[in-house]
Coordinates of C-alpha atoms in Angstrom, one line a residue:
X1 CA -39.3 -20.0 122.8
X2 CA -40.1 -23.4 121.0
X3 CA -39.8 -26.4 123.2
X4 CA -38.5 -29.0 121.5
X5 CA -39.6 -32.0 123.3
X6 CA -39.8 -33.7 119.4
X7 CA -39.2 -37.9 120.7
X8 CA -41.9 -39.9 120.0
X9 CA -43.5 -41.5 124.0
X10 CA -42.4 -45.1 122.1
X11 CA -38.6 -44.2 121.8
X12 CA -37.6 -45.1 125.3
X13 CA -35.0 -42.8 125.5
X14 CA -34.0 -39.2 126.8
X15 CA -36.1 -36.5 125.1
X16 CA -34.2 -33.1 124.2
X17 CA -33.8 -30.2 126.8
X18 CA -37.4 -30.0 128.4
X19 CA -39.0 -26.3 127.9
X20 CA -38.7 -25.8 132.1
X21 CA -34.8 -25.3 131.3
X22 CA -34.4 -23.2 128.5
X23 CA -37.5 -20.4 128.3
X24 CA -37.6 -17.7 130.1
X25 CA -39.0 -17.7 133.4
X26 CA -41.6 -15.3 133.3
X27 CA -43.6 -16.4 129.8
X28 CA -42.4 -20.3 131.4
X29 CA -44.5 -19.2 135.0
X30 CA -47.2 -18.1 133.3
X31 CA -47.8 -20.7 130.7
X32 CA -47.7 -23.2 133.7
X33 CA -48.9 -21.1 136.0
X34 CA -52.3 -19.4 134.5
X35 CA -53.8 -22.5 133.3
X36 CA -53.7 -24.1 136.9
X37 CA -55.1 -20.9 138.3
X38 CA -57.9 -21.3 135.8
X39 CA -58.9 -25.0 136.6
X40 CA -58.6 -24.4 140.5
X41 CA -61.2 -21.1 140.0
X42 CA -63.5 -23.9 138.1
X43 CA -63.2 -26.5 141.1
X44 CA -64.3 -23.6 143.7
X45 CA -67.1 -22.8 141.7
X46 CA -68.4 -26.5 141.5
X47 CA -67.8 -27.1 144.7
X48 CA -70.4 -23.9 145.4
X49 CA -72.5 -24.8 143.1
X50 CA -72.8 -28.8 144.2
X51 CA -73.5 -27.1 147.7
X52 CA -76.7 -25.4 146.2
X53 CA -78.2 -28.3 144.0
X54 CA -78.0 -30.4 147.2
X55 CA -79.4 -27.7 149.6
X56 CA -82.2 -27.7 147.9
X57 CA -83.3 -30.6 148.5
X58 CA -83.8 -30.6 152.1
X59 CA -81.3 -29.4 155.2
X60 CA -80.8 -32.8 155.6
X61 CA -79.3 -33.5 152.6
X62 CA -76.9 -30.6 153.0
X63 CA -76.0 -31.8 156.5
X64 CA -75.5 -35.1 155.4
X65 CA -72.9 -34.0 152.5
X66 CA -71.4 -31.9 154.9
X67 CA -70.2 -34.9 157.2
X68 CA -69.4 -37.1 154.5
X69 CA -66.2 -33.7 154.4
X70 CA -63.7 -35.3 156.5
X71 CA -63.8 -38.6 154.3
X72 CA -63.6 -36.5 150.8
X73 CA -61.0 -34.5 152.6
X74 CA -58.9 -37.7 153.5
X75 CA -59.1 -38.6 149.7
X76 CA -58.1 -35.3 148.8
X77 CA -55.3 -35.4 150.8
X78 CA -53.7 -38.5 149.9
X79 CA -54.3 -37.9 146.1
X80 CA -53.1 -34.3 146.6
X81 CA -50.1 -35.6 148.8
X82 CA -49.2 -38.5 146.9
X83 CA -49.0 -36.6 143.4
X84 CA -46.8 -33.6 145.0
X85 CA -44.0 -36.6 146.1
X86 CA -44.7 -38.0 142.7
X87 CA -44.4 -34.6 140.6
X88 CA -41.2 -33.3 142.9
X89 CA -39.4 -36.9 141.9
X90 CA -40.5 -36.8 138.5
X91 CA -39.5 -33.3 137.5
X92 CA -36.0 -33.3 139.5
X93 CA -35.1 -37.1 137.9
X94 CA -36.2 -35.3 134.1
X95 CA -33.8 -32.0 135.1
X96 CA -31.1 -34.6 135.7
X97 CA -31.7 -36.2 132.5
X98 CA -32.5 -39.8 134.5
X99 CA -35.3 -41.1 132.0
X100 CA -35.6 -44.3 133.4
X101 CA -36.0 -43.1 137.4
X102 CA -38.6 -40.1 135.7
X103 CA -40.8 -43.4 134.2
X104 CA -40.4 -45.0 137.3
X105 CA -41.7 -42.8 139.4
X106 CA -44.5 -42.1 137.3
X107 CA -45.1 -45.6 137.2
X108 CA -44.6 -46.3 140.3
X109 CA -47.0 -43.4 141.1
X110 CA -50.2 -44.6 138.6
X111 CA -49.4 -48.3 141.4
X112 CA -50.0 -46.2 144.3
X113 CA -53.0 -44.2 143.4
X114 CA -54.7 -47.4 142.4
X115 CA -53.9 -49.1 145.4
X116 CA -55.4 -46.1 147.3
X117 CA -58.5 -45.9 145.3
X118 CA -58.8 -50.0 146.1
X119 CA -58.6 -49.0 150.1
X120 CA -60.9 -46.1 149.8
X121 CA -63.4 -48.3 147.6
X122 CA -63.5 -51.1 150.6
X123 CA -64.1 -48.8 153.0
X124 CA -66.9 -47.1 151.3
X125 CA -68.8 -50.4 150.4
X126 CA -68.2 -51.5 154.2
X127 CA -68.0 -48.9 156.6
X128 CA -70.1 -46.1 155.1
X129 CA -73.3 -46.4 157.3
X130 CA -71.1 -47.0 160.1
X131 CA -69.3 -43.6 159.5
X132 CA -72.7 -41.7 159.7
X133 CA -73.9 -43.9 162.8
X134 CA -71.0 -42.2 164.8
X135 CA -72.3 -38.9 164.3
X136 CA -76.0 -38.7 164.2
X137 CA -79.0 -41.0 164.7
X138 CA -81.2 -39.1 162.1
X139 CA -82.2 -41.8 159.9
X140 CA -82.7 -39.4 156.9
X141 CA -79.0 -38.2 157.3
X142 CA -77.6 -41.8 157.8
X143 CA -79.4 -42.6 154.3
X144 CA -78.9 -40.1 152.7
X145 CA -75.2 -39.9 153.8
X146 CA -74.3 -44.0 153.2
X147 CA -75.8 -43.2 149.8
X148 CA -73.3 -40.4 149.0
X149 CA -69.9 -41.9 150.4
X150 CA -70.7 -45.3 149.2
X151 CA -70.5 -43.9 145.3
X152 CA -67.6 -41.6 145.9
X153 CA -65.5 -43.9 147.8
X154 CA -66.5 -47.1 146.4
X155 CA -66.1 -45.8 142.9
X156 CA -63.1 -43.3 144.2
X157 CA -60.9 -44.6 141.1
X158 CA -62.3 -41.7 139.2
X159 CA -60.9 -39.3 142.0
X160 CA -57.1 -40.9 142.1
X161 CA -56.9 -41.7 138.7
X162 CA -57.7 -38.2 137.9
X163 CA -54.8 -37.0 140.8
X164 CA -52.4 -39.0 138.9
X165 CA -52.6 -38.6 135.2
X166 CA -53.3 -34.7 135.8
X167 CA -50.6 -34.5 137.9
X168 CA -47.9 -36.4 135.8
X169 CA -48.7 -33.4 132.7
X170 CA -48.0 -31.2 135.4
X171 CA -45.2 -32.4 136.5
X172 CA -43.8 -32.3 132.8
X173 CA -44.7 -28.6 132.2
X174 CA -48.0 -30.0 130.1
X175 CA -50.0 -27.9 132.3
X176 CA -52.7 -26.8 129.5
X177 CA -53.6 -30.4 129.1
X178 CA -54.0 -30.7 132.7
X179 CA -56.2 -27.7 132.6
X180 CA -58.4 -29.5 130.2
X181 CA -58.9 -32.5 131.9
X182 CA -59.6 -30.6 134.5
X183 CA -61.7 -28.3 133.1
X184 CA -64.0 -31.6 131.6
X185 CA -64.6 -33.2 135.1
X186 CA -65.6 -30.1 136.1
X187 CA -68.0 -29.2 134.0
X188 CA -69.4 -32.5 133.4
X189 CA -70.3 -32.5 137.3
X190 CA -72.2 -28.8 137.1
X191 CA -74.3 -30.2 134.1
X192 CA -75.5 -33.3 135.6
X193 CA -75.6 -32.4 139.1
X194 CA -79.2 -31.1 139.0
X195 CA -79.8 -33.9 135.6
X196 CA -79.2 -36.7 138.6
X197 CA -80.6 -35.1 141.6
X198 CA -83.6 -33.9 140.7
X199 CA -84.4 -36.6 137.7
X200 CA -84.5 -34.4 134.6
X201 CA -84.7 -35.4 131.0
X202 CA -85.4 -38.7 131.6
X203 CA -83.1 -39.4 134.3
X204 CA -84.2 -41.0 137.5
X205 CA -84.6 -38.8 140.7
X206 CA -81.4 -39.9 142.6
X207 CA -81.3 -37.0 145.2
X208 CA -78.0 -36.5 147.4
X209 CA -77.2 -40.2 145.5
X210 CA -77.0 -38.2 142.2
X211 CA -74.7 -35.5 143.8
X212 CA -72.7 -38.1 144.1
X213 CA -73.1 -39.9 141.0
X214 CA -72.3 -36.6 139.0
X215 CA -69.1 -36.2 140.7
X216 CA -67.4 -39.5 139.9
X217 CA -68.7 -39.3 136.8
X218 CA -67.0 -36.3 135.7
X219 CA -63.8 -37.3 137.4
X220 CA -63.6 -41.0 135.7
X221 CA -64.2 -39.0 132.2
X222 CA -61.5 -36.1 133.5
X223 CA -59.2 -39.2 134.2
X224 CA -59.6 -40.9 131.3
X225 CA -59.1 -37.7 129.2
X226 CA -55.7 -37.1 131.2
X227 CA -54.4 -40.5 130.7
X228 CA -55.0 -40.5 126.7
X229 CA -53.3 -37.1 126.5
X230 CA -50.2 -38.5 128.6
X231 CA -49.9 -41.4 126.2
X232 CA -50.2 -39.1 122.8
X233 CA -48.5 -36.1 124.0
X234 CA -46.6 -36.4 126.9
X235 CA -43.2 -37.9 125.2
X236 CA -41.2 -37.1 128.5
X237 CA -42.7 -39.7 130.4
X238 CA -43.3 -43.5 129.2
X239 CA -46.2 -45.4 130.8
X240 CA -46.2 -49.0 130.4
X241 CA -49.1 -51.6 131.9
X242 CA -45.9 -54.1 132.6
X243 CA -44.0 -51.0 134.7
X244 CA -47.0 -50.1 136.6
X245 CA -45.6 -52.1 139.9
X246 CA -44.3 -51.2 143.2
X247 CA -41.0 -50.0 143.8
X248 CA -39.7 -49.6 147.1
X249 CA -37.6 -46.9 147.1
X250 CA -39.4 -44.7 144.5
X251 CA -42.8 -45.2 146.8
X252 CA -40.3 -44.3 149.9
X253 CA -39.1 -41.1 147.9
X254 CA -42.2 -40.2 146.5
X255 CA -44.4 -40.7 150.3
X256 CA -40.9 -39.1 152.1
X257 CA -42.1 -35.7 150.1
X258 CA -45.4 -36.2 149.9
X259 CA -46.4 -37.4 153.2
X260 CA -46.0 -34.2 155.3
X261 CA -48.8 -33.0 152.4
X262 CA -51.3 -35.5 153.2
X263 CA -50.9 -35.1 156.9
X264 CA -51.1 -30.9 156.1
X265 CA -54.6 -31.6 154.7
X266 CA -55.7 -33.5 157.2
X267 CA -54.3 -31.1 159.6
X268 CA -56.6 -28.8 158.0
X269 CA -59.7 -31.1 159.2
X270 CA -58.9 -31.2 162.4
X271 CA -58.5 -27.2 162.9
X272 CA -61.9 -26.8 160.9
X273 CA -63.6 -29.1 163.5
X274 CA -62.3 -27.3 166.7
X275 CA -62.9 -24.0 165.6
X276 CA -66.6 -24.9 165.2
X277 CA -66.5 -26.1 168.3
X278 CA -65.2 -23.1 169.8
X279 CA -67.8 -20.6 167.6
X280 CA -71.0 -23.1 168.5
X281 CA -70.7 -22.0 172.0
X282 CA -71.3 -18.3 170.9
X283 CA -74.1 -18.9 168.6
X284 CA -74.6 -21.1 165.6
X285 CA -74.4 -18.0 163.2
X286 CA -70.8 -17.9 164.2
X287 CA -70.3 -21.5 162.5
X288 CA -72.0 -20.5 159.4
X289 CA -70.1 -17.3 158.8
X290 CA -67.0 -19.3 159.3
X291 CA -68.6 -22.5 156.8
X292 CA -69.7 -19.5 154.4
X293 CA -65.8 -17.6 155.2
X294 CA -64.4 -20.9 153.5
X295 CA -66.3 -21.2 150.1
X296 CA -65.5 -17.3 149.5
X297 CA -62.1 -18.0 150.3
X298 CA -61.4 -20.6 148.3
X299 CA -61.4 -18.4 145.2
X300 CA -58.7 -16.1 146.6
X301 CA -56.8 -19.1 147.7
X302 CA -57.2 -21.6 144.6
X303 CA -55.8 -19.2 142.3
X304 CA -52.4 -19.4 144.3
X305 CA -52.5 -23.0 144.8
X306 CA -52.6 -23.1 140.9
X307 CA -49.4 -20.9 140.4
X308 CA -48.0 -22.9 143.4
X309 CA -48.5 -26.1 141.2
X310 CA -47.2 -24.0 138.5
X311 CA -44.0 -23.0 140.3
X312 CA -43.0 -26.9 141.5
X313 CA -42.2 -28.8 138.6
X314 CA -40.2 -25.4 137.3
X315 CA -38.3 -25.8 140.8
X316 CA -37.7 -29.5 141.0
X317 CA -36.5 -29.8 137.6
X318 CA -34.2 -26.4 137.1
X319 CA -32.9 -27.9 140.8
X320 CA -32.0 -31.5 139.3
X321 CA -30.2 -29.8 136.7
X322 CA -28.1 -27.9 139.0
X323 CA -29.4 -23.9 138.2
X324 CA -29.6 -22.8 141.2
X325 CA -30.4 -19.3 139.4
X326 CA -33.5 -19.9 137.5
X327 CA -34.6 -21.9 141.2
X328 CA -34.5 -18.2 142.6
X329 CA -36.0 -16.6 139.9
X330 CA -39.0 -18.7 139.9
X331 CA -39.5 -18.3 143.5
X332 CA -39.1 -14.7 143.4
X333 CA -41.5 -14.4 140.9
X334 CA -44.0 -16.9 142.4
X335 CA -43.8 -14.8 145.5
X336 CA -44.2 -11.4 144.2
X337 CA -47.7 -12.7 142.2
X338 CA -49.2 -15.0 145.4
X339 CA -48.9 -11.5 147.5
X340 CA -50.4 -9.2 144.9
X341 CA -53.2 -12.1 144.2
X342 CA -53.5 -12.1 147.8
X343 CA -53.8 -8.3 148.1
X344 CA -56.7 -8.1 145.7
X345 CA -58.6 -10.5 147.7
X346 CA -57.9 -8.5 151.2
X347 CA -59.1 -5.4 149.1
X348 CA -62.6 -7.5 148.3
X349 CA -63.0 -9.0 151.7
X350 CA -62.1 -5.1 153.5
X351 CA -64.2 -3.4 150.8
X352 CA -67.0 -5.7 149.9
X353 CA -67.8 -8.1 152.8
X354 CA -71.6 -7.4 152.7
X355 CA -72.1 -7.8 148.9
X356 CA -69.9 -11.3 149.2
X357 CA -72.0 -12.7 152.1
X358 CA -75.2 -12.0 150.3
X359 CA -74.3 -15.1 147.9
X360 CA -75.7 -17.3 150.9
X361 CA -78.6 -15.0 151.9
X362 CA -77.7 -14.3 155.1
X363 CA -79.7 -12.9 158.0
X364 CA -79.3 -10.2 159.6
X365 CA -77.6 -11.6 162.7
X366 CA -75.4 -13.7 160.3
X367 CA -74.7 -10.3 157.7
X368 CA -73.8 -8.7 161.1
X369 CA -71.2 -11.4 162.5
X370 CA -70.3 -11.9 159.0
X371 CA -68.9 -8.4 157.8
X372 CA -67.0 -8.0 160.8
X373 CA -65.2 -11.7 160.3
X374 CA -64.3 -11.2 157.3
X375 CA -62.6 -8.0 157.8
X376 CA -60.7 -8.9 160.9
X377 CA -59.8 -13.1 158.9
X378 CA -58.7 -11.5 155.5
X379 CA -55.7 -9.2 157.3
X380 CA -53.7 -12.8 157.0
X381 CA -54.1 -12.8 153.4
X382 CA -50.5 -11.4 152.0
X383 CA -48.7 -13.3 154.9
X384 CA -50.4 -16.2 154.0
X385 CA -49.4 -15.8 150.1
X386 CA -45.5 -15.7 151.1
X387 CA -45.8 -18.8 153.9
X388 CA -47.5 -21.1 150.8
X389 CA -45.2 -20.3 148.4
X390 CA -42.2 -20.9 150.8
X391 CA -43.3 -24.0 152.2
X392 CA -43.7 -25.3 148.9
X393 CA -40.2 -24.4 147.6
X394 CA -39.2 -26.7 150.6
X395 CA -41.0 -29.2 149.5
X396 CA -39.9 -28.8 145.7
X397 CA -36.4 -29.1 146.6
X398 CA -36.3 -31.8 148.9
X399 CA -37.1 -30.4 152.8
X400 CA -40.8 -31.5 153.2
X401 CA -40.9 -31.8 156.8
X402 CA -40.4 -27.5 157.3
X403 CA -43.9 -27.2 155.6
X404 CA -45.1 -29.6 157.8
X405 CA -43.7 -28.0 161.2
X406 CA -45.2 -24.8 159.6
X407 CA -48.4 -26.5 159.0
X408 CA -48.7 -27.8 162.5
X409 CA -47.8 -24.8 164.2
X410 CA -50.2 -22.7 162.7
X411 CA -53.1 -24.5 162.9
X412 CA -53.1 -26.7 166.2
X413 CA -50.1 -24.8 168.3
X414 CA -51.5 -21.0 167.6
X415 CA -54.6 -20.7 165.6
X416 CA -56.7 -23.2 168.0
X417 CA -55.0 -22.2 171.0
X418 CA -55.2 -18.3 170.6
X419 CA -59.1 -18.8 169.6
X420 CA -59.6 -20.7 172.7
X421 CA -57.8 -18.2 174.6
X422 CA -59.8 -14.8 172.8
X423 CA -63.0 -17.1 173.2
X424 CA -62.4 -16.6 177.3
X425 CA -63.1 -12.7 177.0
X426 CA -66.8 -13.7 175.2
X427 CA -66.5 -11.9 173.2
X428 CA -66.6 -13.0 169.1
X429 CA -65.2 -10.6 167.7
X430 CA -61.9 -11.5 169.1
X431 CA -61.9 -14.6 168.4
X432 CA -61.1 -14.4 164.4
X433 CA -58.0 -12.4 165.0
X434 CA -56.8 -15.9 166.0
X435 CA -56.5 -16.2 161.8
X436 CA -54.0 -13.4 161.3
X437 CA -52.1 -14.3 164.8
X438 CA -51.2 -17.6 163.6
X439 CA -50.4 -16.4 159.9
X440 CA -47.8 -14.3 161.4
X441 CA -45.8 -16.9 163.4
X442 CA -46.2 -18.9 160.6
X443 CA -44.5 -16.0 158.9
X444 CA -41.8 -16.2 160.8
X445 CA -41.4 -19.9 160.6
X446 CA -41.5 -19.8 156.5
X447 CA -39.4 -17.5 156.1
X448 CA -36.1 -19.2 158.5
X449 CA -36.9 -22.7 156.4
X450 CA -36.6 -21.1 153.1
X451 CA -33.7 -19.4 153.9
X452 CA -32.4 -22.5 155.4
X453 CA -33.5 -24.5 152.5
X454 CA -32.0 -22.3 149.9
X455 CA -28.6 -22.1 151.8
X456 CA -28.3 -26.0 151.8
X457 CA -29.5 -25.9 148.0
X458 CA -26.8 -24.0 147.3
X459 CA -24.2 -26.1 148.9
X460 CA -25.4 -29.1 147.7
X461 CA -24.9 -28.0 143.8
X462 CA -21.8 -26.5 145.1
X463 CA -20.2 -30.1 145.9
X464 CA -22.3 -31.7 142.7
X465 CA -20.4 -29.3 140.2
X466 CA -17.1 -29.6 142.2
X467 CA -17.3 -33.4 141.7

């Protein structure tokens, strides 16, 4: 179906009925959907292939990238959590036809990413060598580590300003354009990854310092890419340099959605760091299989955070306009491809386990603990494809605090807990069936908040069309 979206971005008024109203929801899920799923397959492979380049060099280069994690993470997860609040307000206000709260938020938004790129940037310059003092006294490490987080916080504008301009196409059902920018960050960094590290064509050697280097530099040229095609073909929202200012209650909206996302991902962290802890004390295979478990996994997962950022604005905005119909249809949808997505990947990890692990040219003691793991891990796959999904549509519509409770109950109240508590028996094995324990309670969880969620939905445009 054409979308009509016809006003010029220098109008200032409503634009006509936005395509996530009027198509149908199958074509409209895909065309938002596919795109996303596209770009987040491309960030997993980088994110491989940066490991690699940087491995190379020395294992001290790799360790020192690999604590400079929980500060990327950090920055992930306030970008991240800051553009869901954003994207949920902006798409609802749009569905509701309020123009002027829509350009606020998003305006309000571009303020708050800059203002966290400004924090992040101080505390790189500052407290970078500081950060790697706490963990190790290795001197190679602590340089080569300062190096790194000193260029991707202190220029982390790139990474925020990327968040937010991607974010705001998104959020407007521009989600090709988004894919692009995407799309150019990410292969800007594979190119000049090894151009920087290892000082080809010309280029100086700059080691783990051109790891760095590469990655800001593809995600300032991904930024500026998605804020020229906001400003030529995104006429739904209007950014203006004079708007971009802080506004209380937008920020409060915008971090009362988005907050129980950033603590989610950091969450995330924290589970990451006890579980090694926990498999260390059996061998340090065990922590490689699980550091090896995550990069594989990430290509079954970032296809569904794709349609999940595919499914929100559709939500949000077929919410604020009160059709409550279309809400379900999205979401049933949404569900049925996250589980079949998630299916395929439990038939790869059940069938193939051996031939996936051979990617990091494993021993044999490592091949060994590996095909096991990722047998027993990947059972959680379809549960975990419904519980995302779910916790999502909370968030969408305005109950961000379930997905959090879900969050925190799987990962710290079960997962950790029950591989403490399988670690007593030693043996390993156990121990990863904490994975699909935890998905299942966390089942149980997502499922009573989304039918909660829906039920109050329901009332709620019940009273709006009454009045």
């Amino acid at each position: 179906m054409k979308n009509n979206n016809t006003q010029s971005p220098s109008s200032g008024g409503a634009p006509a009925e936005n395509k996530m109203g009027i198509m149908p929801i199958a074509p409209l899920l895909a065309g938002m959907a596919v795109p996303m799923m596209i770009s987040m397959l491309v960030q997993a492979l980088y994110n491989v292939v940066d490991s690699i380049f940087v491995a190379r060099l020395s294992q001290d280069a790799l360790n020192a990238v690999s604590l400079a994690f929980p500060l990327q993470n950090l920055m992930i997860a306030i970008g991240g959590g800051t553009g869901v609040g954003m994207n949920a307000l902006l798409s609802r206000s749009l569905g509701e036809k309020k123009q002027e709260q829509a350009d606020q938020a998003a305006n309000t938004g571009i303020f708050l990413f800059l203002c966290s790129a400004v924090i992040f940037g101080i505390f790189g310059f500052l407290f970078s060598r500081i950060f790697f003092l706490a963990q190790t006294d290795i001197a190679s490490i602590v340089n080569y580590g300062t190096d790194y987080s000193r260029i991707c916080l202190g220029l982390s504008i790139g990474i925020f300003s990327q968040f937010c301009f991607e974010r705001i196409l998104q959020s407007t059902g521009r989600t090709l354009y988004s894919m692009v920018t995407q799309l150019i960050g990410a292969v800007i960094n594979i190119v000049m990854d090894p151009i920087l590290i290892f000082g080809l064509f010309g280029f100086p050697r700059m080691e783990v310092a051109g790891a760095a280097a590469a990655t800001v530099l593809g995600q300032i040229v991904a930024a500026c890419a998605g804020l020229f095609l906001n400003l030529k073909f995104n006429p739904d929202i209007h950014i203006r340099a004079r708007s971009i200012r802080f506004h209380r209650e937008t920020a409060r909206e915008i971090y009362r959605v988005g907050l129980p996302s950033i603590i989610m991902q950091s969450i995330g962290s924290v589970m990451t760091f006890g579980l090694n802890k926990i498999l260390i004390s059996f061998t340090d295979t065990a922590t490689a299989v699980f550091g090896a478990y995550f990069k594989l996994q990430s290509f079954i997962f970032m296809p569904i955070f794709g349609l999940n950022n595919g499914m929100v604005p559709i939500v949000s905005y077929n919410y604020g306009a009160a059709r409550l119909d279309r809400v379900k249809s999205t979401i049933r949808l949404t569900v049925g491809a996250a589980v079949s997505i998630m299916c395929l990947g439990l038939a790869a990890f059940q069938l193939l386990p051996a031939t996936l692990l051979d990617f990091f040219s494993p021993s044999a003691e490592m091949l060994s603990i590996g095909t096991l793991a990722l047998r027993i891990i990947s059972i959680h796959f379809p549960l975990a494809g419904f519980c995302i999904i779910a916790g999502s549509v909370c968030q969408a519509i305005g109950n961000p605090f379930y997905s959090l409770i879900v969050s925190i109950c799987r990962q710290l109240i079960v997962l950790l807990p029950a591989a403490w508590l399988l670690a007593q028996s030693g043996r390993l094995d156990f121990v990863w069936f904490a994975f699909p324990i935890a998905e299942v309670i966390s089942l149980i969880l997502s499922s009573i908040f989304l039918t909660k969620t829906m039920k109050a939905a329901a009332s709620e445009l019940d009273i709006r069309n009454k009045n």
